[in-house]
Amino acid sequence: MSARSPLELLAVGDLQLMTREPPADLFDQVTPALSAADVTFGNCEWPYAEEAGDTHPVEAHINDDFDKGDLFAPGAPESIRMMGRAGFDVMSIANNHTMHGGYRAFLRTISLLQESGIAPVGGGIDIAAARQPAIIERNGHRIGFLACTSGFLPGAHAGRRTPGIVPLRRHTYAENASWDNWGVEPDVRTLVNRDDLDAVIEGVKTLRSQVDIVVMSCHWGILEHPSAIAEYQREAARAFIDAGVDLIVSQGPLPIKGFEVYRGKAILYCMGKFAMISPWSRAETPSGISAPLLDETSRGLAASVTIAEGAITGVRVRPVFLGTSGRPKLLEPGDPHYDDILALVAERTQAANLNGRIDALGVIDLG
């Protein structure tokens, strides 16, 4: 291995470009930062292909329900090429949207990422391929990435002979709060699927011996309650870190979520959107982002991670503002919305009873 020197890993949230005509200037405001980072990671939350192909059978009814035949049509291949030119190195495809276009569009998404110089992780032609890590070597460090998702429709997870994503399923059940009383409200719990958890942990342990840093991407969480963190998320996050993960970056629900530090490792429970362009809302609002989602989809988080001597030495949360155009901008102190977004992170961290603490610059106290 070559001599080590410090490096920056920049991790961002969801990139969801649901259009056949991506704006050419979409990444203009963030390309300098993405390109300047030594390694850049994001979540590719949409399928991309030259044609729609085969809509996933479980999801075909959604198009009919929305009365928009192209609602889940794959985005333009040019969108992924733009991501490559902007500076992305690794992207997760483990999420609830990449299978919307069916197997062919899903596999084409993978090939487009590879053609654009981006390593896909969290999905593949079968479960063995889907579980393979992405490993990037920079400045004498080896950084490994894994990805899984708890949010997906039935049939979207990879099998022994079928393409798909890496699952981290969960089970919700109710139990009596009191066995000697009737009619009382039950305790409702959501726990992680042990088979899925064990399989992901096995991958972590294998990867741990090959790299200096292990980064886990999880697409999961609760949409309806902006601050809430599910029981299964905390259970899985701790298990991943116990197995050797150094950093957990997450996406899934639209709201930015809080964060915590466990054994000196940061767990970012949801970084929100990084770029979002939706095709149908242009007819409904001039913004290009449907109005009910506007507050949550107009902002996100990035994580600037410093790595030195084979270890993470610092994590800084950086506010991202998309506005009504869906075009991301990494904010700096003094910019409009900077303080508001950091305050929101702190507020939702406290509301979820998480132990995370940040300073005025967004630097996480790793304890």
Tab-separated table of C-alpha atoms in Angstrom:
chain	number	residue	atom	x	y	z
A	1	MET	CA	0.000	0.000	0.000
A	2	SER	CA	1.258	3.473	-0.853
A	3	ALA	CA	2.087	6.078	1.799
A	4	ARG	CA	-0.947	7.421	3.599
A	5	SER	CA	-2.108	11.013	3.581
A	6	PRO	CA	-5.367	12.490	4.946
A	7	LEU	CA	-8.436	12.487	2.739
A	8	GLU	CA	-12.020	13.735	2.659
A	9	LEU	CA	-15.036	11.522	2.081
A	10	LEU	CA	-18.151	13.497	1.135
A	11	ALA	CA	-21.419	11.594	1.607
A	12	VAL	CA	-24.800	12.974	0.540
A	13	GLY	CA	-28.417	11.796	0.544
A	14	ASP	CA	-30.892	10.827	-2.174
A	15	LEU	CA	-30.514	11.760	-5.819
A	16	GLN	CA	-33.927	11.279	-7.431
A	17	LEU	CA	-34.140	12.574	-11.000
A	18	MET	CA	-37.528	11.394	-12.225
A	19	THR	CA	-37.460	13.019	-15.620
A	20	ARG	CA	-36.436	12.323	-19.195
A	21	GLU	CA	-35.055	15.860	-19.480
A	22	PRO	CA	-32.610	16.573	-16.637
A	23	PRO	CA	-31.591	20.236	-16.383
A	24	ALA	CA	-28.036	20.660	-17.644
A	25	ASP	CA	-27.122	22.956	-14.746
A	26	LEU	CA	-28.436	20.627	-12.024
A	27	PHE	CA	-25.078	20.080	-10.305
A	28	ASP	CA	-23.376	23.354	-11.198
A	29	GLN	CA	-23.414	24.680	-7.623
A	30	VAL	CA	-22.025	21.487	-6.054
A	31	THR	CA	-19.635	20.105	-8.675
A	32	PRO	CA	-16.630	21.977	-7.210
A	33	ALA	CA	-17.210	20.419	-3.768
A	34	LEU	CA	-18.003	16.951	-5.138
A	35	SER	CA	-14.920	16.966	-7.332
A	36	ALA	CA	-12.673	18.366	-4.601
A	37	ALA	CA	-13.506	15.530	-2.198
A	38	ASP	CA	-11.242	12.505	-2.482
A	39	VAL	CA	-14.227	10.126	-2.399
A	40	THR	CA	-17.872	11.069	-2.976
A	41	PHE	CA	-20.886	8.891	-2.114
A	42	GLY	CA	-24.628	9.278	-2.748
A	43	ASN	CA	-27.829	7.264	-3.043
A	44	CYS	CA	-29.106	6.706	-6.588
A	45	GLU	CA	-32.828	6.622	-5.842
A	46	TRP	CA	-34.300	6.013	-9.277
A	47	PRO	CA	-33.915	3.642	-12.241
A	48	TYR	CA	-32.409	4.986	-15.460
A	49	ALA	CA	-32.656	3.469	-18.930
A	50	GLU	CA	-33.232	4.310	-22.580
A	51	GLU	CA	-36.753	2.886	-22.390
A	52	ALA	CA	-39.257	1.912	-19.746
A	53	GLY	CA	-38.858	-1.824	-20.215
A	54	ASP	CA	-40.801	-4.063	-17.859
A	55	THR	CA	-42.495	-2.385	-14.920
A	56	HIS	CA	-42.126	-4.478	-11.793
A	57	PRO	CA	-45.360	-6.523	-11.551
A	58	VAL	CA	-46.012	-5.685	-7.915
A	59	GLU	CA	-45.756	-1.985	-8.708
A	60	ALA	CA	-47.657	-1.882	-12.005
A	61	HIS	CA	-50.900	-0.954	-10.247
A	62	ILE	CA	-49.336	2.231	-8.874
A	63	ASN	CA	-49.213	3.760	-12.332
A	64	ASP	CA	-52.922	3.064	-12.762
A	65	ASP	CA	-53.767	4.418	-9.325
A	66	PHE	CA	-52.030	7.708	-10.090
A	67	ASP	CA	-53.524	7.827	-13.588
A	68	LYS	CA	-50.110	8.762	-14.959
A	69	GLY	CA	-48.711	6.056	-17.162
A	70	ASP	CA	-45.142	7.305	-16.916
A	71	LEU	CA	-45.034	7.990	-13.174
A	72	PHE	CA	-42.447	5.293	-12.532
A	73	ALA	CA	-40.803	5.324	-15.938
A	74	PRO	CA	-37.005	5.256	-15.740
A	75	GLY	CA	-35.161	8.542	-15.834
A	76	ALA	CA	-32.834	9.574	-18.628
A	77	PRO	CA	-29.417	7.868	-18.863
A	78	GLU	CA	-27.942	11.355	-19.139
A	79	SER	CA	-28.844	11.897	-15.475
A	80	ILE	CA	-26.336	9.258	-14.379
A	81	ARG	CA	-23.723	10.578	-16.772
A	82	MET	CA	-24.187	13.981	-15.123
A	83	MET	CA	-23.609	12.374	-11.713
A	84	GLY	CA	-20.357	10.912	-12.979
A	85	ARG	CA	-19.184	14.220	-14.393
A	86	ALA	CA	-20.115	15.959	-11.131
A	87	GLY	CA	-17.657	13.754	-9.256
A	88	PHE	CA	-19.509	10.822	-7.680
A	89	ASP	CA	-17.391	7.723	-7.037
A	90	VAL	CA	-19.802	5.333	-5.288
A	91	MET	CA	-23.603	5.168	-5.238
A	92	SER	CA	-26.015	2.934	-3.390
A	93	ILE	CA	-28.844	1.403	-5.389
A	94	ALA	CA	-30.402	-0.237	-2.320
A	95	ASN	CA	-33.643	1.692	-1.926
A	96	ASN	CA	-37.375	1.562	-2.596
A	97	HIS	CA	-37.292	3.075	-6.094
A	98	THR	CA	-34.550	1.506	-8.218
A	99	MET	CA	-36.711	-1.508	-9.069
A	100	HIS	CA	-39.679	0.576	-10.260
A	101	GLY	CA	-38.674	0.115	-13.892
A	102	GLY	CA	-38.367	-3.664	-13.652
A	103	TYR	CA	-35.351	-5.915	-14.015
A	104	ARG	CA	-34.082	-4.538	-17.302
A	105	ALA	CA	-34.107	-0.913	-16.195
A	106	PHE	CA	-32.529	-1.903	-12.872
A	107	LEU	CA	-29.672	-3.721	-14.576
A	108	ARG	CA	-29.277	-0.881	-17.059
A	109	THR	CA	-28.961	1.512	-14.112
A	110	ILE	CA	-26.073	-0.574	-12.817
A	111	SER	CA	-24.320	-0.590	-16.178
A	112	LEU	CA	-24.842	3.164	-16.614
A	113	LEU	CA	-23.239	3.807	-13.235
A	114	GLN	CA	-20.265	1.647	-14.147
A	115	GLU	CA	-19.905	3.301	-17.557
A	116	SER	CA	-19.879	6.684	-15.793
A	117	GLY	CA	-17.056	5.687	-13.453
A	118	ILE	CA	-19.349	5.196	-10.452
A	119	ALA	CA	-19.209	2.000	-8.392
A	120	PRO	CA	-22.723	0.710	-7.573
A	121	VAL	CA	-23.340	-1.021	-4.258
A	122	GLY	CA	-26.377	-2.648	-2.641
A	123	GLY	CA	-27.869	-4.341	-5.699
A	124	GLY	CA	-27.033	-6.733	-8.475
A	125	ILE	CA	-28.031	-9.455	-10.897
A	126	ASP	CA	-28.518	-11.832	-7.953
A	127	ILE	CA	-28.117	-11.733	-4.187
A	128	ALA	CA	-24.466	-12.786	-4.294
A	129	ALA	CA	-23.619	-9.909	-6.626
A	130	ALA	CA	-25.841	-7.491	-4.691
A	131	ARG	CA	-23.949	-8.144	-1.460
A	132	GLN	CA	-20.560	-7.347	-2.981
A	133	PRO	CA	-18.900	-4.226	-1.546
A	134	ALA	CA	-17.450	-1.304	-3.429
A	135	ILE	CA	-13.837	-0.650	-2.453
A	136	ILE	CA	-12.110	2.630	-3.265
A	137	GLU	CA	-8.414	3.279	-2.654
A	138	ARG	CA	-7.286	6.866	-2.165
A	139	ASN	CA	-4.216	8.416	-0.549
A	140	GLY	CA	-3.049	5.054	0.732
A	141	HIS	CA	-6.405	4.267	2.392
A	142	ARG	CA	-8.879	1.575	1.399
A	143	ILE	CA	-12.531	2.506	1.988
A	144	GLY	CA	-15.239	-0.134	1.672
A	145	PHE	CA	-18.939	0.540	1.106
A	146	LEU	CA	-21.962	-1.683	1.729
A	147	ALA	CA	-25.654	-0.841	1.363
A	148	CYS	CA	-29.026	-2.282	2.329
A	149	THR	CA	-32.640	-1.130	2.469
A	150	SER	CA	-35.677	-1.719	4.656
A	151	GLY	CA	-38.054	0.123	2.336
A	152	PHE	CA	-39.134	-1.760	-0.783
A	153	LEU	CA	-42.155	-3.510	-2.243
A	154	PRO	CA	-42.370	-7.320	-2.266
A	155	GLY	CA	-40.204	-8.946	-4.888
A	156	ALA	CA	-37.707	-6.088	-5.205
A	157	HIS	CA	-35.014	-7.820	-3.157
A	158	ALA	CA	-32.423	-9.908	-4.944
A	159	GLY	CA	-32.652	-13.686	-4.873
A	160	ARG	CA	-30.413	-16.576	-5.817
A	161	ARG	CA	-31.509	-16.241	-9.446
A	162	THR	CA	-33.206	-12.833	-9.608
A	163	PRO	CA	-31.899	-9.256	-9.713
A	164	GLY	CA	-32.675	-6.799	-6.961
A	165	ILE	CA	-31.502	-4.939	-3.900
A	166	VAL	CA	-29.981	-6.036	-0.568
A	167	PRO	CA	-32.834	-6.369	1.946
A	168	LEU	CA	-32.911	-5.479	5.608
A	169	ARG	CA	-36.493	-6.404	6.338
A	170	ARG	CA	-38.300	-5.701	9.579
A	171	HIS	CA	-41.273	-7.173	11.378
A	172	THR	CA	-43.929	-5.247	13.275
A	173	TYR	CA	-46.017	-6.961	15.920
A	174	ALA	CA	-48.142	-6.117	18.927
A	175	GLU	CA	-47.982	-7.650	22.373
A	176	ASN	CA	-50.182	-7.227	25.413
A	177	ALA	CA	-48.964	-4.535	27.760
A	178	SER	CA	-50.636	-6.331	30.638
A	179	TRP	CA	-51.638	-9.985	30.629
A	180	ASP	CA	-54.248	-9.595	33.365
A	181	ASN	CA	-56.160	-6.736	31.730
A	182	TRP	CA	-58.295	-6.610	28.613
A	183	GLY	CA	-58.930	-3.812	26.164
A	184	VAL	CA	-55.663	-2.019	26.876
A	185	GLU	CA	-53.587	-0.542	24.079
A	186	PRO	CA	-50.883	-3.031	23.021
A	187	ASP	CA	-47.175	-2.359	22.805
A	188	VAL	CA	-46.213	-2.224	19.126
A	189	ARG	CA	-42.648	-3.170	18.232
A	190	THR	CA	-40.730	-3.279	14.968
A	191	LEU	CA	-37.634	-5.465	14.998
A	192	VAL	CA	-35.145	-6.298	12.296
A	193	ASN	CA	-35.295	-9.559	10.351
A	194	ARG	CA	-32.531	-11.644	11.912
A	195	ASP	CA	-31.661	-13.539	8.726
A	196	ASP	CA	-31.185	-10.298	6.802
A	197	LEU	CA	-29.238	-8.712	9.651
A	198	ASP	CA	-26.933	-11.714	9.975
A	199	ALA	CA	-26.281	-11.752	6.232
A	200	VAL	CA	-25.351	-8.062	6.175
A	201	ILE	CA	-23.167	-8.482	9.263
A	202	GLU	CA	-21.344	-11.364	7.599
A	203	GLY	CA	-20.559	-9.016	4.723
A	204	VAL	CA	-19.309	-6.378	7.162
A	205	LYS	CA	-16.948	-8.822	8.853
A	206	THR	CA	-15.577	-10.032	5.531
A	207	LEU	CA	-15.045	-6.476	4.306
A	208	ARG	CA	-13.504	-5.367	7.610
A	209	SER	CA	-10.411	-7.479	6.972
A	210	GLN	CA	-9.892	-5.945	3.511
A	211	VAL	CA	-10.136	-2.205	4.172
A	212	ASP	CA	-9.276	0.570	6.607
A	213	ILE	CA	-12.745	2.142	6.745
A	214	VAL	CA	-16.184	0.520	6.383
A	215	VAL	CA	-19.121	2.755	5.422
A	216	MET	CA	-22.675	1.395	5.594
A	217	SER	CA	-25.557	3.003	3.705
A	218	CYS	CA	-29.045	2.238	5.031
A	219	HIS	CA	-32.262	3.263	3.282
A	220	TRP	CA	-34.870	3.058	6.022
A	221	GLY	CA	-36.985	4.910	8.538
A	222	ILE	CA	-40.327	6.492	9.359
A	223	LEU	CA	-41.853	9.046	6.985
A	224	GLU	CA	-44.884	10.195	8.959
A	225	HIS	CA	-43.066	11.427	12.084
A	226	PRO	CA	-40.125	13.702	11.244
A	227	SER	CA	-38.145	13.029	14.424
A	228	ALA	CA	-38.949	9.376	15.071
A	229	ILE	CA	-36.312	6.643	14.815
A	230	ALA	CA	-37.678	3.099	14.679
A	231	GLU	CA	-36.576	0.445	17.142
A	232	TYR	CA	-35.227	-1.777	14.366
A	233	GLN	CA	-32.995	1.043	13.092
A	234	ARG	CA	-31.221	1.453	16.411
A	235	GLU	CA	-30.932	-2.306	16.777
A	236	ALA	CA	-29.384	-2.757	13.335
A	237	ALA	CA	-27.131	0.314	13.529
A	238	ARG	CA	-25.508	-0.859	16.737
A	239	ALA	CA	-25.111	-4.373	15.383
A	240	PHE	CA	-23.386	-3.018	12.269
A	241	ILE	CA	-20.938	-0.967	14.328
A	242	ASP	CA	-20.286	-3.880	16.674
A	243	ALA	CA	-19.402	-5.916	13.569
A	244	GLY	CA	-16.902	-3.342	12.319
A	245	VAL	CA	-18.709	-0.477	10.543
A	246	ASP	CA	-17.059	2.934	11.025
A	247	LEU	CA	-19.805	5.223	9.687
A	248	ILE	CA	-23.510	4.836	8.907
A	249	VAL	CA	-25.087	7.201	6.392
A	250	SER	CA	-28.806	6.869	5.791
A	251	GLN	CA	-31.653	8.008	3.590
A	252	GLY	CA	-35.250	6.948	3.032
A	253	PRO	CA	-37.932	9.058	4.664
A	254	LEU	CA	-38.101	12.576	3.293
A	255	PRO	CA	-37.447	14.414	6.572
A	256	ILE	CA	-33.931	15.069	7.797
A	257	LYS	CA	-33.474	12.969	10.936
A	258	GLY	CA	-31.267	13.226	13.979
A	259	PHE	CA	-28.015	11.413	14.616
A	260	GLU	CA	-26.148	9.676	17.385
A	261	VAL	CA	-22.672	8.456	18.255
A	262	TYR	CA	-22.166	4.839	19.312
A	263	ARG	CA	-18.725	3.610	20.350
A	264	GLY	CA	-17.217	6.699	18.779
A	265	LYS	CA	-18.931	6.085	15.409
A	266	ALA	CA	-21.472	8.449	13.858
A	267	ILE	CA	-24.911	7.193	12.822
A	268	LEU	CA	-26.751	9.639	10.552
A	269	TYR	CA	-30.328	8.360	10.499
A	270	CYS	CA	-31.523	10.299	7.439
A	271	MET	CA	-29.678	12.841	5.325
A	272	GLY	CA	-32.720	13.726	3.224
A	273	LYS	CA	-32.600	14.771	-0.408
A	274	PHE	CA	-29.555	15.941	-2.325
A	275	ALA	CA	-31.195	16.424	-5.730
A	276	MET	CA	-34.823	15.912	-6.750
A	277	ILE	CA	-36.496	16.597	-10.074
A	278	SER	CA	-40.011	15.212	-10.537
A	279	PRO	CA	-41.792	15.062	-13.911
A	280	TRP	CA	-45.449	15.175	-12.989
A	281	SER	CA	-45.425	18.152	-10.645
A	282	ARG	CA	-44.558	20.685	-13.351
A	283	ALA	CA	-48.239	20.663	-14.270
A	284	GLU	CA	-49.223	21.174	-10.629
A	285	THR	CA	-46.699	23.682	-9.317
A	286	PRO	CA	-44.154	25.873	-11.064
A	287	SER	CA	-41.461	24.619	-8.700
A	288	GLY	CA	-41.053	21.168	-10.179
A	289	ILE	CA	-41.466	19.665	-6.706
A	290	SER	CA	-44.966	18.714	-5.628
A	291	ALA	CA	-46.287	21.125	-3.022
A	292	PRO	CA	-47.096	18.695	-0.157
A	293	LEU	CA	-43.451	17.600	-0.061
A	294	LEU	CA	-41.911	21.013	-0.472
A	295	ASP	CA	-40.616	21.680	3.047
A	296	GLU	CA	-38.884	18.340	3.487
A	297	THR	CA	-37.609	17.952	-0.073
A	298	SER	CA	-36.110	21.436	-0.173
A	299	ARG	CA	-33.322	20.585	2.264
A	300	GLY	CA	-30.859	17.860	3.102
A	301	LEU	CA	-27.550	17.051	4.711
A	302	ALA	CA	-24.081	16.120	3.569
A	303	ALA	CA	-21.349	14.616	5.712
A	304	SER	CA	-17.763	15.743	5.273
A	305	VAL	CA	-15.662	12.948	6.765
A	306	THR	CA	-11.953	13.321	7.492
A	307	ILE	CA	-9.854	10.154	7.333
A	308	ALA	CA	-6.241	9.931	8.487
A	309	GLU	CA	-3.942	7.052	9.428
A	310	GLY	CA	-6.613	4.488	8.630
A	311	ALA	CA	-9.307	5.980	10.869
A	312	ILE	CA	-12.118	8.524	10.798
A	313	THR	CA	-10.889	11.567	12.682
A	314	GLY	CA	-13.807	13.927	12.122
A	315	VAL	CA	-17.353	14.171	10.774
A	316	ARG	CA	-18.957	17.485	9.869
A	317	VAL	CA	-22.646	17.803	8.996
A	318	ARG	CA	-23.146	20.254	6.127
A	319	PRO	CA	-26.584	21.694	5.273
A	320	VAL	CA	-27.822	21.284	1.708
A	321	PHE	CA	-30.521	23.500	0.208
A	322	LEU	CA	-32.491	22.458	-2.883
A	323	GLY	CA	-35.083	25.217	-2.790
A	324	THR	CA	-38.018	24.856	-5.163
A	325	SER	CA	-35.875	23.881	-8.138
A	326	GLY	CA	-34.426	20.644	-6.783
A	327	ARG	CA	-30.905	21.882	-7.567
A	328	PRO	CA	-28.556	21.307	-4.614
A	329	LYS	CA	-26.311	23.865	-2.974
A	330	LEU	CA	-23.891	23.040	-0.158
A	331	LEU	CA	-24.304	25.817	2.381
A	332	GLU	CA	-21.593	27.584	4.335
A	333	PRO	CA	-21.853	29.550	7.604
A	334	GLY	CA	-23.625	32.826	6.936
A	335	ASP	CA	-25.631	31.491	3.992
A	336	PRO	CA	-29.439	31.712	4.200
A	337	HIS	CA	-30.948	28.523	5.684
A	338	TYR	CA	-27.591	27.332	7.096
A	339	ASP	CA	-28.413	27.957	10.761
A	340	ASP	CA	-32.033	26.845	10.325
A	341	ILE	CA	-31.067	23.438	8.939
A	342	LEU	CA	-28.435	22.800	11.615
A	343	ALA	CA	-30.956	23.839	14.273
A	344	LEU	CA	-33.466	21.397	12.777
A	345	VAL	CA	-30.919	18.580	13.001
A	346	ALA	CA	-30.261	19.384	16.660
A	347	GLU	CA	-33.987	19.657	17.397
A	348	ARG	CA	-34.832	16.299	15.819
A	349	THR	CA	-31.848	14.648	17.479
A	350	GLN	CA	-33.086	15.782	20.874
A	351	ALA	CA	-36.704	14.854	20.103
A	352	ALA	CA	-35.617	11.294	19.297
A	353	ASN	CA	-33.593	11.051	22.526
A	354	LEU	CA	-30.367	10.571	20.593
A	355	ASN	CA	-27.017	11.549	22.078
A	356	GLY	CA	-25.621	13.423	19.056
A	357	ARG	CA	-24.056	16.858	19.554
A	358	ILE	CA	-22.787	19.323	16.950
A	359	ASP	CA	-21.158	22.720	17.166
A	360	ALA	CA	-22.003	25.854	15.177
A	361	LEU	CA	-20.038	24.534	12.185
A	362	GLY	CA	-21.823	21.183	12.220
A	363	VAL	CA	-18.845	19.241	13.596
A	364	ILE	CA	-20.013	16.110	15.407
A	365	ASP	CA	-18.643	15.383	18.872
A	366	LEU	CA	-17.429	11.789	18.437
A	367	GLY	CA	-16.746	11.572	22.153
